[in-house]
């Protein structure tokens, strides 16, 4: 089959046709929704896994690291496989890995089986995440209008829906095993609905060139910017509750409000993001988003009231909402490296921020205090805003 060209909508196997383009758009949104639901399905299983395996905090931390290892290893491999085999087989393999791993994580109690399942789950999530972003780049370019924020908004929406459904099923007394099987069945149904619109083949850079390459030039810059934004998101997930309890004296029962405020504005910002990007342009979205997120962290840290901290985290979510989607679009449009290599590289660097970021903040908090560590994150967000002025869009 001839190679597809990112710059030619007609070459997308029917993307020039309105109905085919609509189907590809819906399919891409469903893929992002699947990853969000799968991520939310795993979250309530973490304490159950810790209890069944008899792990202390350090042991759980080491076990959770295997998820990241699986994801980081799978992302560049998935990009290389997609360039040779097409999107469909890679996405199918990744979704199967997710569907096989989650039931084991729901009921397994042996450390070896849990470790292998978590590596498989991480690899499946990494593969699907990488290739769905590759498809999103292709579909957005073919459409000629901003779409990436809306795609990522479906991921955020999937996280919320998955968390609500998982919590509801567990609260109904179905147990972890049956609850996860129902969620996996839902994921399978969504993937079947997405299948017709998945691009059958994608060789964005042609057949030449290496399958793997170190990010360089603008791709490295984009990856580092993604690292900072994902680090910020990780800090909201892992440190907002700690900050509210330790620094603002909030009751632990209400400490999740910080991340809730972040998540609500993040999701709303992404769902409205395509219109925002179309109106303002991609560079201003990164510049203003970085400034807004930095201001939100500064507000949380510098104003000694828990209400201000909640407002600050809401600003962080709104500011970060559309930066990463714009960076992925830029990765697909730059010319320093083929998109089939650049997008996985940016994805991998970004997720390294999720994995390493909370630990780095912990080290900084140990040395300087948590407030100072969060202000360092705000300074990094200012650097993102400064870099946004010369973003290659």
Tab-separated table of C-alpha atoms in Angstrom:
chain	number	residue	atom	x	y	z
A	1	UNK	CA	0.000	0.000	0.000
A	2	UNK	CA	1.434	3.443	-0.852
A	3	UNK	CA	2.520	5.764	1.911
A	4	UNK	CA	0.101	8.351	3.187
A	5	UNK	CA	1.028	12.010	3.158
A	6	UNK	CA	0.158	14.217	6.108
A	7	UNK	CA	-0.276	17.189	3.797
A	8	UNK	CA	-2.754	15.573	1.420
A	9	UNK	CA	-6.296	15.093	2.764
A	10	UNK	CA	-7.300	12.977	-0.228
A	11	UNK	CA	-4.433	10.568	0.479
A	12	UNK	CA	-5.981	9.674	3.807
A	13	UNK	CA	-8.072	6.920	2.297
A	14	UNK	CA	-11.249	8.993	2.020
A	15	UNK	CA	-10.558	11.797	4.513
A	16	UNK	CA	-11.306	14.255	1.710
A	17	UNK	CA	-14.824	12.897	1.637
A	18	UNK	CA	-17.004	14.555	4.238
A	19	UNK	CA	-18.564	11.356	5.572
A	20	UNK	CA	-15.231	9.573	5.849
A	21	UNK	CA	-13.698	12.593	7.576
A	22	UNK	CA	-16.567	12.699	10.059
A	23	UNK	CA	-16.127	8.997	10.779
A	24	UNK	CA	-12.397	9.439	11.362
A	25	UNK	CA	-13.071	12.335	13.718
A	26	UNK	CA	-15.603	10.334	15.746
A	27	UNK	CA	-13.232	7.367	15.838
A	28	UNK	CA	-10.395	9.531	17.148
A	29	UNK	CA	-12.601	10.952	19.892
A	30	UNK	CA	-13.643	7.445	20.927
A	31	UNK	CA	-9.998	6.362	21.179
A	32	UNK	CA	-9.245	9.256	23.541
A	33	UNK	CA	-12.379	8.388	25.534
A	34	UNK	CA	-11.194	4.763	25.836
A	35	UNK	CA	-7.825	5.757	27.278
A	36	UNK	CA	-9.499	8.053	29.807
A	37	UNK	CA	-11.907	5.328	30.941
A	38	UNK	CA	-9.107	2.764	31.193
A	39	UNK	CA	-7.008	5.153	33.263
A	40	UNK	CA	-9.925	5.808	35.618
A	41	UNK	CA	-10.658	2.071	35.883
A	42	UNK	CA	-7.155	1.464	37.233
A	43	UNK	CA	-7.218	4.282	39.813
A	44	UNK	CA	-9.609	2.656	42.364
A	45	UNK	CA	-7.764	-0.661	42.015
A	46	UNK	CA	-4.501	0.747	43.404
A	47	UNK	CA	-5.387	0.470	47.127
A	48	UNK	CA	-6.948	-2.962	46.519
A	49	UNK	CA	-3.744	-4.168	44.857
A	50	UNK	CA	-1.686	-2.824	47.744
A	51	UNK	CA	-3.868	-4.642	50.267
A	52	UNK	CA	-3.974	-7.987	48.408
A	53	UNK	CA	-0.226	-8.009	47.757
A	54	UNK	CA	0.604	-6.849	51.287
A	55	UNK	CA	2.779	-3.955	50.088
A	56	UNK	CA	4.006	-1.023	52.109
A	57	UNK	CA	4.202	2.453	50.552
A	58	UNK	CA	7.694	1.877	49.153
A	59	UNK	CA	6.718	-1.466	47.671
A	60	UNK	CA	3.624	0.018	46.072
A	61	UNK	CA	5.725	2.812	44.611
A	62	UNK	CA	8.081	0.296	43.001
A	63	UNK	CA	5.149	-1.691	41.633
A	64	UNK	CA	3.558	1.431	40.151
A	65	UNK	CA	6.857	2.250	38.466
A	66	UNK	CA	6.420	-0.830	36.265
A	67	UNK	CA	3.384	0.824	34.651
A	68	UNK	CA	5.593	3.714	33.584
A	69	UNK	CA	8.291	1.386	32.325
A	70	UNK	CA	5.774	-0.433	30.140
A	71	UNK	CA	4.407	2.840	28.760
A	72	UNK	CA	7.783	4.433	28.038
A	73	UNK	CA	9.021	1.302	26.255
A	74	UNK	CA	5.835	0.906	24.216
A	75	UNK	CA	5.457	4.457	22.901
A	76	UNK	CA	8.362	4.612	20.422
A	77	UNK	CA	7.777	0.965	19.486
A	78	UNK	CA	4.131	1.740	18.729
A	79	UNK	CA	5.097	4.663	16.505
A	80	UNK	CA	7.509	2.484	14.553
A	81	UNK	CA	4.947	-0.320	14.209
A	82	UNK	CA	2.222	2.090	13.093
A	83	UNK	CA	4.467	3.433	10.342
A	84	UNK	CA	4.933	-0.099	8.976
A	85	UNK	CA	1.691	-1.911	9.739
A	86	UNK	CA	-0.868	0.880	9.968
A	87	UNK	CA	-2.828	2.181	12.922
A	88	UNK	CA	-5.401	-0.585	13.201
A	89	UNK	CA	-3.208	-3.537	14.276
A	90	UNK	CA	-1.262	-1.435	16.783
A	91	UNK	CA	-4.403	0.026	18.347
A	92	UNK	CA	-6.004	-3.427	18.430
A	93	UNK	CA	-2.964	-4.923	20.167
A	94	UNK	CA	-2.832	-2.060	22.671
A	95	UNK	CA	-6.540	-2.305	23.482
A	96	UNK	CA	-6.284	-6.087	23.893
A	97	UNK	CA	-3.383	-5.595	26.295
A	98	UNK	CA	-5.503	-3.183	28.358
A	99	UNK	CA	-8.451	-5.578	28.342
A	100	UNK	CA	-6.323	-8.535	29.419
A	101	UNK	CA	-4.374	-6.693	32.114
A	102	UNK	CA	-7.199	-4.946	33.978
A	103	UNK	CA	-9.033	-8.129	35.136
A	104	UNK	CA	-5.748	-9.547	36.466
A	105	UNK	CA	-5.107	-6.321	38.344
A	106	UNK	CA	-8.652	-6.497	39.728
A	107	UNK	CA	-8.343	-9.970	41.287
A	108	UNK	CA	-4.653	-10.973	41.286
A	109	UNK	CA	-2.693	-11.176	44.522
A	110	UNK	CA	0.696	-12.564	43.510
A	111	UNK	CA	3.447	-9.990	43.127
A	112	UNK	CA	4.779	-11.548	39.915
A	113	UNK	CA	1.387	-11.673	38.186
A	114	UNK	CA	0.566	-8.140	39.300
A	115	UNK	CA	3.913	-6.863	38.045
A	116	UNK	CA	3.506	-8.536	34.656
A	117	UNK	CA	-0.085	-7.315	34.383
A	118	UNK	CA	0.913	-3.756	35.227
A	119	UNK	CA	3.721	-3.779	32.655
A	120	UNK	CA	1.233	-5.096	30.085
A	121	UNK	CA	-1.325	-2.464	31.085
A	122	UNK	CA	1.273	0.297	30.817
A	123	UNK	CA	2.426	-0.977	27.428
A	124	UNK	CA	-1.142	-1.113	26.136
A	125	UNK	CA	-1.933	2.374	27.399
A	126	UNK	CA	1.315	3.741	25.961
A	127	UNK	CA	0.735	2.156	22.567
A	128	UNK	CA	-2.857	3.378	22.250
A	129	UNK	CA	-1.951	6.835	23.555
A	130	UNK	CA	0.868	7.230	21.046
A	131	UNK	CA	-1.034	6.029	17.982
A	132	UNK	CA	-4.262	7.865	18.786
A	133	UNK	CA	-2.232	11.092	18.885
A	134	UNK	CA	-0.691	10.198	15.524
A	135	UNK	CA	-4.195	9.680	14.113
A	136	UNK	CA	-5.313	12.950	15.725
A	137	UNK	CA	-2.499	14.822	13.941
A	138	UNK	CA	-3.524	13.342	10.590
A	139	UNK	CA	-7.253	13.953	11.064
A	140	UNK	CA	-6.752	17.515	12.297
A	141	UNK	CA	-4.493	18.422	9.372
A	142	UNK	CA	-6.923	16.925	6.878
A	143	UNK	CA	-9.774	18.942	8.379
A	144	UNK	CA	-7.944	22.257	8.068
A	145	UNK	CA	-9.214	23.443	11.465
A	146	UNK	CA	-8.213	23.029	15.134
A	147	UNK	CA	-9.417	19.723	16.591
A	148	UNK	CA	-6.695	18.544	18.966
A	149	UNK	CA	-8.076	20.177	22.111
A	150	UNK	CA	-11.440	18.504	21.589
A	151	UNK	CA	-9.741	15.128	21.173
A	152	UNK	CA	-7.850	15.574	24.439
A	153	UNK	CA	-11.039	16.821	26.061
A	154	UNK	CA	-12.578	13.404	25.441
A	155	UNK	CA	-9.693	11.851	27.384
A	156	UNK	CA	-10.446	14.124	30.344
A	157	UNK	CA	-14.152	13.352	30.032
A	158	UNK	CA	-13.340	9.635	29.924
A	159	UNK	CA	-11.404	9.953	33.185
A	160	UNK	CA	-14.417	11.547	34.865
A	161	UNK	CA	-16.935	9.063	33.428
A	162	UNK	CA	-14.717	6.081	34.184
A	163	UNK	CA	-14.208	7.193	37.774
A	164	UNK	CA	-17.944	7.701	38.301
A	165	UNK	CA	-18.875	4.357	36.730
A	166	UNK	CA	-16.152	2.423	38.568
A	167	UNK	CA	-17.105	4.007	41.884
A	168	UNK	CA	-20.794	3.318	41.258
A	169	UNK	CA	-20.208	-0.335	40.406
A	170	UNK	CA	-18.002	-0.877	43.449
A	171	UNK	CA	-20.486	0.921	45.688
A	172	UNK	CA	-23.241	-1.336	44.349
A	173	UNK	CA	-21.354	-4.321	45.748
A	174	UNK	CA	-20.369	-5.957	42.464
A	175	UNK	CA	-16.779	-6.371	43.578
A	176	UNK	CA	-13.621	-5.403	41.748
A	177	UNK	CA	-13.596	-8.386	39.394
A	178	UNK	CA	-17.115	-8.022	37.992
A	179	UNK	CA	-16.902	-4.230	37.951
A	180	UNK	CA	-13.736	-4.301	35.870
A	181	UNK	CA	-15.167	-6.895	33.484
A	182	UNK	CA	-18.139	-4.612	32.823
A	183	UNK	CA	-15.831	-1.651	32.193
A	184	UNK	CA	-13.632	-3.737	29.900
A	185	UNK	CA	-16.748	-4.796	27.986
A	186	UNK	CA	-17.606	-1.103	27.603
A	187	UNK	CA	-14.100	-0.380	26.326
A	188	UNK	CA	-14.432	-3.220	23.809
A	189	UNK	CA	-17.759	-1.828	22.584
A	190	UNK	CA	-16.273	1.655	22.176
A	191	UNK	CA	-13.294	0.255	20.285
A	192	UNK	CA	-15.603	-1.687	17.955
A	193	UNK	CA	-17.469	1.554	17.265
A	194	UNK	CA	-14.170	3.337	16.597
A	195	UNK	CA	-12.786	0.641	14.273
A	196	UNK	CA	-14.352	1.797	10.958
A	197	UNK	CA	-12.820	5.270	11.325
A	198	UNK	CA	-9.317	4.165	12.304
A	199	UNK	CA	-6.929	4.990	9.481
A	200	UNK	CA	-5.977	1.709	7.793
A	201	UNK	CA	-2.371	2.715	7.131
A	202	UNK	CA	-0.055	5.551	8.095
A	203	UNK	CA	3.514	6.074	6.932
A	204	UNK	CA	3.738	9.753	7.711
A	205	UNK	CA	7.358	10.155	6.804
A	206	UNK	CA	7.437	7.683	3.977
A	207	UNK	CA	9.239	4.354	4.069
A	208	UNK	CA	12.708	5.785	4.512
A	209	UNK	CA	14.491	6.864	7.663
A	210	UNK	CA	14.948	5.187	11.021
A	211	UNK	CA	12.060	3.830	13.039
A	212	UNK	CA	13.632	5.225	16.184
A	213	UNK	CA	15.485	8.520	16.536
A	214	UNK	CA	16.495	10.738	19.393
A	215	UNK	CA	14.424	13.929	19.470
A	216	UNK	CA	16.396	16.888	18.199
A	217	UNK	CA	15.896	20.550	17.511
A	218	UNK	CA	12.335	21.747	17.720
A	219	UNK	CA	11.055	18.242	18.562
A	220	UNK	CA	13.256	18.162	21.651
A	221	UNK	CA	11.968	21.604	22.656
A	222	UNK	CA	8.352	20.501	22.192
A	223	UNK	CA	9.028	17.377	24.245
A	224	UNK	CA	10.562	19.386	27.067
A	225	UNK	CA	7.600	21.771	27.075
A	226	UNK	CA	5.283	18.757	27.293
A	227	UNK	CA	7.437	17.451	30.160
A	228	UNK	CA	6.829	20.667	32.116
A	229	UNK	CA	3.074	20.704	31.507
A	230	UNK	CA	2.681	17.022	32.390
A	231	UNK	CA	4.848	17.624	35.471
A	232	UNK	CA	2.415	20.374	36.438
A	233	UNK	CA	-0.544	18.042	35.951
A	234	UNK	CA	1.239	15.412	38.051
A	235	UNK	CA	1.858	17.954	40.788
A	236	UNK	CA	-1.866	18.715	40.913
A	237	UNK	CA	-2.703	15.015	41.123
A	238	UNK	CA	-0.094	13.990	43.685
A	239	UNK	CA	0.631	17.116	45.710
A	240	UNK	CA	-2.482	19.306	45.797
A	241	UNK	CA	-4.100	17.327	48.626
A	242	UNK	CA	-0.842	17.249	50.578
A	243	UNK	CA	-0.461	21.006	50.148
A	244	UNK	CA	-4.021	21.742	51.249
A	245	UNK	CA	-3.697	19.569	54.369
A	246	UNK	CA	-0.178	20.514	55.442
A	247	UNK	CA	-0.018	24.151	54.381
A	248	UNK	CA	-3.645	25.278	54.572
A	249	UNK	CA	-4.958	23.070	57.377
A	250	UNK	CA	-7.826	21.674	55.324
A	251	UNK	CA	-9.619	18.606	56.628
A	252	UNK	CA	-8.385	15.487	54.767
A	253	UNK	CA	-11.981	14.694	53.795
A	254	UNK	CA	-11.996	17.838	51.628
A	255	UNK	CA	-8.414	17.695	50.376
A	256	UNK	CA	-9.416	16.237	46.997
A	257	UNK	CA	-11.158	19.510	46.140
A	258	UNK	CA	-7.897	20.934	44.802
A	259	UNK	CA	-7.559	18.247	42.152
A	260	UNK	CA	-11.302	18.389	41.486
A	261	UNK	CA	-11.049	22.128	40.748
A	262	UNK	CA	-8.095	21.456	38.465
A	263	UNK	CA	-9.883	18.622	36.632
A	264	UNK	CA	-13.126	20.526	36.040
A	265	UNK	CA	-11.436	23.523	34.437
A	266	UNK	CA	-9.042	21.273	32.516
A	267	UNK	CA	-11.921	19.289	31.003
A	268	UNK	CA	-14.051	22.354	30.258
A	269	UNK	CA	-11.062	24.164	28.768
A	270	UNK	CA	-10.269	21.292	26.436
A	271	UNK	CA	-13.852	20.771	25.313
A	272	UNK	CA	-13.987	24.467	24.386
A	273	UNK	CA	-10.367	24.550	23.283
A	274	UNK	CA	-10.801	24.137	19.535
A	275	UNK	CA	-12.895	27.301	19.393
A	276	UNK	CA	-10.370	29.109	21.593
A	277	UNK	CA	-7.459	28.051	19.373
A	278	UNK	CA	-9.350	29.025	16.218
A	279	UNK	CA	-10.101	32.455	17.679
A	280	UNK	CA	-6.783	33.303	19.342
A	281	UNK	CA	-4.233	31.206	17.470
A	282	UNK	CA	-1.906	28.494	18.760
A	283	UNK	CA	0.984	30.654	19.985
A	284	UNK	CA	-1.228	32.904	22.183
A	285	UNK	CA	-2.888	29.825	23.679
A	286	UNK	CA	0.498	28.522	24.848
A	287	UNK	CA	1.704	31.936	26.033
A	288	UNK	CA	-1.463	32.883	27.926
A	289	UNK	CA	-1.977	29.312	29.132
A	290	UNK	CA	1.502	29.159	30.642
A	291	UNK	CA	1.058	32.552	32.290
A	292	UNK	CA	-2.381	31.613	33.647
A	293	UNK	CA	-1.156	28.301	35.069
A	294	UNK	CA	1.891	29.967	36.652
A	295	UNK	CA	-0.356	32.631	38.175
A	296	UNK	CA	-2.643	29.912	39.530
A	297	UNK	CA	0.206	28.139	41.320
A	298	UNK	CA	1.494	31.448	42.667
A	299	UNK	CA	-1.993	32.285	43.971
A	300	UNK	CA	-2.248	28.900	45.682
A	301	UNK	CA	1.132	29.276	47.366
A	302	UNK	CA	1.287	32.978	48.201
A	303	UNK	CA	-2.252	33.680	49.464
A	304	UNK	CA	-2.717	31.956	52.859
A	305	UNK	CA	-6.295	30.774	52.450
A	306	UNK	CA	-7.572	27.417	51.273
A	307	UNK	CA	-10.210	29.133	49.115
A	308	UNK	CA	-7.418	30.905	47.236
A	309	UNK	CA	-5.639	27.573	46.777
A	310	UNK	CA	-8.751	26.060	45.192
A	311	UNK	CA	-9.113	29.062	42.893
A	312	UNK	CA	-5.429	28.759	42.039
A	313	UNK	CA	-5.734	25.101	41.060
A	314	UNK	CA	-8.747	25.963	38.923
A	315	UNK	CA	-6.559	28.501	37.090
A	316	UNK	CA	-3.821	25.889	36.670
A	317	UNK	CA	-6.292	23.523	35.005
A	318	UNK	CA	-7.621	26.234	32.704
A	319	UNK	CA	-4.116	27.363	31.775
A	320	UNK	CA	-2.724	23.894	31.084
A	321	UNK	CA	-5.833	22.633	29.283
A	322	UNK	CA	-4.867	23.450	25.708
A	323	UNK	CA	-1.068	23.670	25.831
A	324	UNK	CA	-0.402	19.973	25.267
A	325	UNK	CA	-2.898	19.651	22.376
A	326	UNK	CA	-1.200	22.604	20.650
A	327	UNK	CA	2.227	21.029	21.228
A	328	UNK	CA	1.086	17.767	19.635
A	329	UNK	CA	-0.201	19.685	16.626
A	330	UNK	CA	3.156	21.443	16.375
A	331	UNK	CA	4.959	18.081	16.560
A	332	UNK	CA	2.941	16.859	13.598
A	333	UNK	CA	3.632	20.006	11.562
A	334	UNK	CA	7.363	20.565	12.148
A	335	UNK	CA	9.778	19.407	9.462
A	336	UNK	CA	12.902	18.580	11.471
A	337	UNK	CA	11.795	14.959	11.950
A	338	UNK	CA	9.074	12.747	10.414
A	339	UNK	CA	5.791	12.953	12.321
A	340	UNK	CA	5.816	9.169	12.855
A	341	UNK	CA	8.975	9.644	14.964
A	342	UNK	CA	8.323	13.132	16.357
A	343	UNK	CA	4.892	12.478	17.887
A	344	UNK	CA	6.017	9.351	19.828
A	345	UNK	CA	9.119	11.246	20.997
A	346	UNK	CA	7.053	14.171	22.303
A	347	UNK	CA	4.570	11.752	23.895
A	348	UNK	CA	7.353	9.837	25.633
A	349	UNK	CA	9.033	12.977	26.983
A	350	UNK	CA	5.690	14.279	28.165
A	351	UNK	CA	4.833	11.122	30.053
A	352	UNK	CA	8.282	11.148	31.609
A	353	UNK	CA	7.062	14.340	33.297
A	354	UNK	CA	4.079	12.472	34.746
A	355	UNK	CA	6.315	9.686	36.040
A	356	UNK	CA	9.336	11.628	37.254
A	357	UNK	CA	7.671	14.944	38.073
A	358	UNK	CA	6.012	14.064	41.398
A	359	UNK	CA	9.261	12.525	42.648
A	360	UNK	CA	11.267	15.570	41.559
A	361	UNK	CA	8.799	17.821	43.375
A	362	UNK	CA	9.193	15.594	46.426
A	363	UNK	CA	12.977	15.992	46.377
A	364	UNK	CA	12.635	19.764	45.972
A	365	UNK	CA	10.071	19.890	48.781
A	366	UNK	CA	12.409	17.968	51.057
A	367	UNK	CA	15.205	20.451	50.404
A	368	UNK	CA	13.282	23.731	50.092
A	369	UNK	CA	9.760	23.142	51.374
A	370	UNK	CA	6.637	22.272	49.416
A	371	UNK	CA	5.646	25.892	48.767
A	372	UNK	CA	9.037	26.675	47.247
A	373	UNK	CA	8.906	23.492	45.150
A	374	UNK	CA	5.546	24.517	43.690
A	375	UNK	CA	6.885	27.988	42.938
A	376	UNK	CA	9.688	26.322	40.971
A	377	UNK	CA	6.993	24.614	38.885
A	378	UNK	CA	5.409	28.038	38.340
A	379	UNK	CA	8.776	29.311	37.099
A	380	UNK	CA	8.958	26.436	34.622
A	381	UNK	CA	5.491	27.363	33.374
A	382	UNK	CA	6.752	30.900	32.743
A	383	UNK	CA	9.461	29.338	30.585
A	384	UNK	CA	6.749	27.471	28.656
A	385	UNK	CA	4.939	30.777	28.073
A	386	UNK	CA	8.158	32.395	26.847
A	387	UNK	CA	8.851	29.520	24.462
A	388	UNK	CA	5.292	29.716	23.125
A	389	UNK	CA	6.096	33.000	21.399
A	390	UNK	CA	8.248	31.143	18.845
A	391	UNK	CA	6.256	27.935	18.621
A	392	UNK	CA	6.422	26.368	15.123
A	393	UNK	CA	2.742	26.302	14.113
